[in-house]
Tab-separated table of C-alpha atoms in Angstrom:
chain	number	residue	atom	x	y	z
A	1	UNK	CA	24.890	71.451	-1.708
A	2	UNK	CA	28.035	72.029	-3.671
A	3	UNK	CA	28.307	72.883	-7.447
A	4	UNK	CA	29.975	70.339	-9.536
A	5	UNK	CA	31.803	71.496	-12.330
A	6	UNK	CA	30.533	67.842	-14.789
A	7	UNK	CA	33.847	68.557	-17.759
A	8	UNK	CA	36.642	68.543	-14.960
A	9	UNK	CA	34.795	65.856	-12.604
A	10	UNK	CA	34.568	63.288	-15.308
A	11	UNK	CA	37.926	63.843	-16.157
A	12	UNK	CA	39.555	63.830	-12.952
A	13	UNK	CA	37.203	61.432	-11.478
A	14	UNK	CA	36.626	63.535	-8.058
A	15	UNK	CA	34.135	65.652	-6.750
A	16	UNK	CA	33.223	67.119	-3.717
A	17	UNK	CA	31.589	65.077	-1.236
A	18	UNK	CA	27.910	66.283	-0.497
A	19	UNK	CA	27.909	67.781	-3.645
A	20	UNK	CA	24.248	67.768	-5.604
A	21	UNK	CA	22.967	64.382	-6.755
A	22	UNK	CA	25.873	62.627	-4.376
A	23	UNK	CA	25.435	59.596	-2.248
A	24	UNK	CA	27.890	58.365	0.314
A	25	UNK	CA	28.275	54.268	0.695
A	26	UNK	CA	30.266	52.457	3.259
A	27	UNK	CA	30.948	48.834	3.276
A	28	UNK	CA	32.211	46.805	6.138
A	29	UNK	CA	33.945	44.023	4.284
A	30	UNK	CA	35.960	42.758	7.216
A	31	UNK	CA	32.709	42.620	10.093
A	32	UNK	CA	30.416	40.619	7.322
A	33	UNK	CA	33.426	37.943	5.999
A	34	UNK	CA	35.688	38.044	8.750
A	35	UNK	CA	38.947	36.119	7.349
A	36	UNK	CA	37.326	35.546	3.964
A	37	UNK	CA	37.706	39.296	3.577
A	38	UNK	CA	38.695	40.444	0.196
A	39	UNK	CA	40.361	43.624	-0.308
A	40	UNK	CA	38.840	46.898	-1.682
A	41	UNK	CA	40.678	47.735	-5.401
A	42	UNK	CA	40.253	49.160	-8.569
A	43	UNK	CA	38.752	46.299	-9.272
A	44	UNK	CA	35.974	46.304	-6.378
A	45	UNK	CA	35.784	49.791	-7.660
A	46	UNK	CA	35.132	49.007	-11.269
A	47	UNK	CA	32.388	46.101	-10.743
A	48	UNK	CA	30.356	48.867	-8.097
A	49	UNK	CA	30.289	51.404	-10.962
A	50	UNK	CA	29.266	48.286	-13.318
A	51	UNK	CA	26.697	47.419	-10.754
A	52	UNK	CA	25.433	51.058	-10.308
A	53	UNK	CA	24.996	51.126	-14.003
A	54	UNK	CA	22.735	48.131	-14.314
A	55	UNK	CA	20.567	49.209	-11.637
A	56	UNK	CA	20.499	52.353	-13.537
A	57	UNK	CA	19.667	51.021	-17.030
A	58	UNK	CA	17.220	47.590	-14.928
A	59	UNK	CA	15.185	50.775	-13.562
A	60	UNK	CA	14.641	52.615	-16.848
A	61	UNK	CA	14.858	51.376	-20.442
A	62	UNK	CA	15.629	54.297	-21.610
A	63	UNK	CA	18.625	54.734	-19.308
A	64	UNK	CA	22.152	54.544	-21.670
A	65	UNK	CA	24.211	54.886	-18.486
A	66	UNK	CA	27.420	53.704	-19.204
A	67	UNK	CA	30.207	52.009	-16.724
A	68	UNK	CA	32.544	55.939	-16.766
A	69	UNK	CA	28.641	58.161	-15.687
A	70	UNK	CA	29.315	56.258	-12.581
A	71	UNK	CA	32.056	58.466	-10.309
A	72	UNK	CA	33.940	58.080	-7.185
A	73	UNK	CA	35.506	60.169	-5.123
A	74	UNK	CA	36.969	60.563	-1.457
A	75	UNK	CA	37.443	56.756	-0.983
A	76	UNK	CA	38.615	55.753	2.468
A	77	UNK	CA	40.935	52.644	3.891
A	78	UNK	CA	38.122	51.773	6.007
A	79	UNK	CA	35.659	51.655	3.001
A	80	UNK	CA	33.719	54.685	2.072
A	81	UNK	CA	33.242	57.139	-0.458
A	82	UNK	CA	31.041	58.730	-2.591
A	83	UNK	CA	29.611	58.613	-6.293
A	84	UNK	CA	27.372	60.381	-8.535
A	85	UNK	CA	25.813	59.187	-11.791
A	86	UNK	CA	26.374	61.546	-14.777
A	87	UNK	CA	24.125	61.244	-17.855
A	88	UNK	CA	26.191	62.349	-21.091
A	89	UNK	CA	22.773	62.500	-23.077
A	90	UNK	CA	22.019	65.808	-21.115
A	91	UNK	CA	24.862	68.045	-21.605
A	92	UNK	CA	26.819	66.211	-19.065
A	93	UNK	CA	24.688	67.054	-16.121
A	94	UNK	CA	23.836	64.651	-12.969
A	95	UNK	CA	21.152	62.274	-12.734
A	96	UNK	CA	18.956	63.760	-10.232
A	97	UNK	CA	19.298	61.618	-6.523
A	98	UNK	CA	15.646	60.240	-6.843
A	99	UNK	CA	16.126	58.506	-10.053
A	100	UNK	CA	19.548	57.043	-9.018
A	101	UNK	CA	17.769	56.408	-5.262
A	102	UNK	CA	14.695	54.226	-6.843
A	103	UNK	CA	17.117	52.794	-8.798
A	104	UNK	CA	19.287	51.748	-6.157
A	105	UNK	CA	16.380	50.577	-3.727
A	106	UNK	CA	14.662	48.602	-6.713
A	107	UNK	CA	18.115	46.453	-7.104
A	108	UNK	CA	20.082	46.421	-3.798
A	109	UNK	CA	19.854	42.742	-3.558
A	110	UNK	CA	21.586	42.369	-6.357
A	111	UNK	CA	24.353	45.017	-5.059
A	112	UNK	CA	24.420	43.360	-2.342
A	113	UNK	CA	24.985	39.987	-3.659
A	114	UNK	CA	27.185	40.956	-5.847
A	115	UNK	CA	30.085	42.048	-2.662
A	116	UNK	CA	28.712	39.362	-0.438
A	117	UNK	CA	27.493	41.649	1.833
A	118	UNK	CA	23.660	43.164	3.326
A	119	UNK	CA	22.132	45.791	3.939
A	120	UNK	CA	23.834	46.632	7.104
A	121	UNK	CA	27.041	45.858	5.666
A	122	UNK	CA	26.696	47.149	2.606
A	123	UNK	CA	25.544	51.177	3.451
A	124	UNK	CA	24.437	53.887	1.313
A	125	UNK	CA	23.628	56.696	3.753
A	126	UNK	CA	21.133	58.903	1.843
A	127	UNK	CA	18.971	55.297	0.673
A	128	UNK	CA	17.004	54.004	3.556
A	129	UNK	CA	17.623	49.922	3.144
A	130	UNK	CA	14.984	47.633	1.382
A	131	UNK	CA	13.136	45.953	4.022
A	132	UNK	CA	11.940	42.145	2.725
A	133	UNK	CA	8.319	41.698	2.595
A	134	UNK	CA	6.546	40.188	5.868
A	135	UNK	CA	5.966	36.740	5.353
A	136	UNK	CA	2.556	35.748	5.396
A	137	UNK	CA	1.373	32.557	7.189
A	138	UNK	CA	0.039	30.336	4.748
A	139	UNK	CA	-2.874	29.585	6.749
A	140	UNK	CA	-4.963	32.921	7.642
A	141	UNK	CA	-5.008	33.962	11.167
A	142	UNK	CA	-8.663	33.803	11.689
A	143	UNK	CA	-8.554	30.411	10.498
A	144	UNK	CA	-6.141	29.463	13.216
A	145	UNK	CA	-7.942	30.878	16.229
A	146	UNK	CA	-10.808	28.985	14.812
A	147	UNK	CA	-9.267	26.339	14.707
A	148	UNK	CA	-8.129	26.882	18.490
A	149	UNK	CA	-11.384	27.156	19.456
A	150	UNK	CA	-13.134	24.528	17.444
A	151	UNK	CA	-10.459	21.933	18.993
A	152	UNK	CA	-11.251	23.782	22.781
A	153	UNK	CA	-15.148	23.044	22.640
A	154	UNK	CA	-14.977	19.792	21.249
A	155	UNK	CA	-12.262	18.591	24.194
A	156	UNK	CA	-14.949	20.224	26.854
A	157	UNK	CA	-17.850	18.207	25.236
A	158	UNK	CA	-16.049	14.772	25.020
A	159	UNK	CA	-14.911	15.604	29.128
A	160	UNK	CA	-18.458	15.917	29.999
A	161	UNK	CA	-19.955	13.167	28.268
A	162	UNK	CA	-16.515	10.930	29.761
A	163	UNK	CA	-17.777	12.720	32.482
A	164	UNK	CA	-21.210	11.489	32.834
A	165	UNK	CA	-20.382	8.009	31.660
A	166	UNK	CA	-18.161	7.438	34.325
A	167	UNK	CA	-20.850	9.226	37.009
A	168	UNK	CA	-23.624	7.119	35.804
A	169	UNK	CA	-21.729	3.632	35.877
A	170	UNK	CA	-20.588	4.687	39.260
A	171	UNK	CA	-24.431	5.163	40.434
A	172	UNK	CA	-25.666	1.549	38.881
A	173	UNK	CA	-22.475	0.080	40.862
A	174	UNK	CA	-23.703	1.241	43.553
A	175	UNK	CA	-27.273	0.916	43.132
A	176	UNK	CA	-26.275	-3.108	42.235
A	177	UNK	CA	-24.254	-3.236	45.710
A	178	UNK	CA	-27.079	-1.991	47.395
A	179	UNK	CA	-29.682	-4.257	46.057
A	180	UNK	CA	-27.530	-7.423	47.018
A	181	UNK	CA	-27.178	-6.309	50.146
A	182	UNK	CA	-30.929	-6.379	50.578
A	183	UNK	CA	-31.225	-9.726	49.213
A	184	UNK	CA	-28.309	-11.075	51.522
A	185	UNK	CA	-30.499	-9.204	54.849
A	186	UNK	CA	-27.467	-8.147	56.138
A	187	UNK	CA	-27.155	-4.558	58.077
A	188	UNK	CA	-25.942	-1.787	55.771
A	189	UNK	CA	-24.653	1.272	57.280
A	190	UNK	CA	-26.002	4.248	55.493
A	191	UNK	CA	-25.045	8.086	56.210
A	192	UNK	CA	-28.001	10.434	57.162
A	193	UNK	CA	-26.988	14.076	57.995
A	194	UNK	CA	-23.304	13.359	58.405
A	195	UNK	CA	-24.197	10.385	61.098
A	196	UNK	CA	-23.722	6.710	60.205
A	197	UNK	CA	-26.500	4.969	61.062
A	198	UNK	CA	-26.987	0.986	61.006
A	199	UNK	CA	-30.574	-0.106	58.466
A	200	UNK	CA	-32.700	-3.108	60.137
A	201	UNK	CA	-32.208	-6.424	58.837
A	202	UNK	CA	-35.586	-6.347	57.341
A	203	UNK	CA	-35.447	-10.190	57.534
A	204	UNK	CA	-33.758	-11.338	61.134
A	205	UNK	CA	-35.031	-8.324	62.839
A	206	UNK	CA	-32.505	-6.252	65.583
A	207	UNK	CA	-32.683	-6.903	69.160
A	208	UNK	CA	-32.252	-4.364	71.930
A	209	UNK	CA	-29.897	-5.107	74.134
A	210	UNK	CA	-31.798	-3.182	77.494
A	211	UNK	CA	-34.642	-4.866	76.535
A	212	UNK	CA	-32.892	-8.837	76.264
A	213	UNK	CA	-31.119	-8.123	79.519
A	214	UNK	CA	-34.958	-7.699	81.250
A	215	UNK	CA	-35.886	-10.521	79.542
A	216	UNK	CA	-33.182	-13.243	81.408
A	217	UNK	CA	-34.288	-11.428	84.549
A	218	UNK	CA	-37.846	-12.314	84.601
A	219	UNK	CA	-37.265	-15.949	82.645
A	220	UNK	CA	-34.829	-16.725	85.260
A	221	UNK	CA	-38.319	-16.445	87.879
């Protein structure tokens, strides 16, 4: 850390970068707007120290941080520089970094917003960025996989019971076939063991054909 002298720094407006209390930003203007890029002035300069001094006065009530406690110094073409708050209340000394970090973390959408740029776009180095708040499904998650499951058994009951419908109208169909075929006494062919096999005509009887060829013989005597 480097020792700021606070009399000559707020009336030159520069300071040593990593000096005590100091906090590097660098904005990428161009890569977040593209042709809608606006350029980096005294006026970009003025409304950051404006918006470093709300956040500072939003964080604590008591805060009387004025637009000048906000300094810059080192500012680049490409963007970057760094500031330090001052607080003229305390014999001109620095606000320490942890006050001026929560304060910074507690309102960096409104930074942000305010140069049309994020959190990636929008950098300060020594601040790790505000992350947004996970959103929660509206409907809790064991409530789903209930749900899941509820809808899952219910399909597998109304398959069997289609199922079984189906299985049992199949059986009387056949069991109705089967009985008109009796009435009818004609020869059903039924499957025993893998083997068709021809049932009697219970009614006209079956002849054997070895047994009807000895019969002509001895009629014919």
């Amino acid at each position: 850390m480097c020792f700021i002298n606070i009399i000559s720094l707020r009336n030159s407006s520069s300071f040593q970068q990593n000096a005590q209390n100091a906090f590097k930003v660098r904005l990428s203007i161009k890569t977040a707007l593209g042709d809608n890029a606006y350029a980096w002035d005294a006026n970009e300069e003025y409304l950051f120290k404006a918006m470093v001094a709300f956040a500072m006065r939003r964080y604590s009530s008591k805060s009387t941080t004025q637009i000048s406690d906000v300094l810059l110094c080192n500012v680049t073409d490409r963007v970057s520089f760094w500031f330090v708050v001052t607080d003229s209340s305390q014999n001109m000394t620095t606000v320490p970094g942890s006050v001026v970090e929560a304060a910074i973390r507690m309102n960096r959408n409104r930074i942000n917003s305010a140069f049309l740029l994020s959190d990636k776009t929008l950098q300060f180095l020594k601040i790790t960025s505000t992350l947004s708040p996970p959103v929660e499904p509206s409907t809790p998650v064991w409530l789903i996989v209930f749900g899941v499951v509820l809808c899952l058994i219910v399909a597998g009951i109304v398959f069997l019971v289609v199922a079984g419908i189906q299985q049992r109208k199949k059986k009387n169909k056949e069991s109705t076939e089967r009985e008109n075929l009796e009435e009818k006494g004609e020869v059903t062919v039924t499957v025993e063991n893998g083997i068709p096999c021809e049932a009697l005509d219970l009614k006209a009887g079956h002849i054997n054909g070895v047994f009807a060829a000895d019969d002509e013989r001895f009629t014919s005597l």
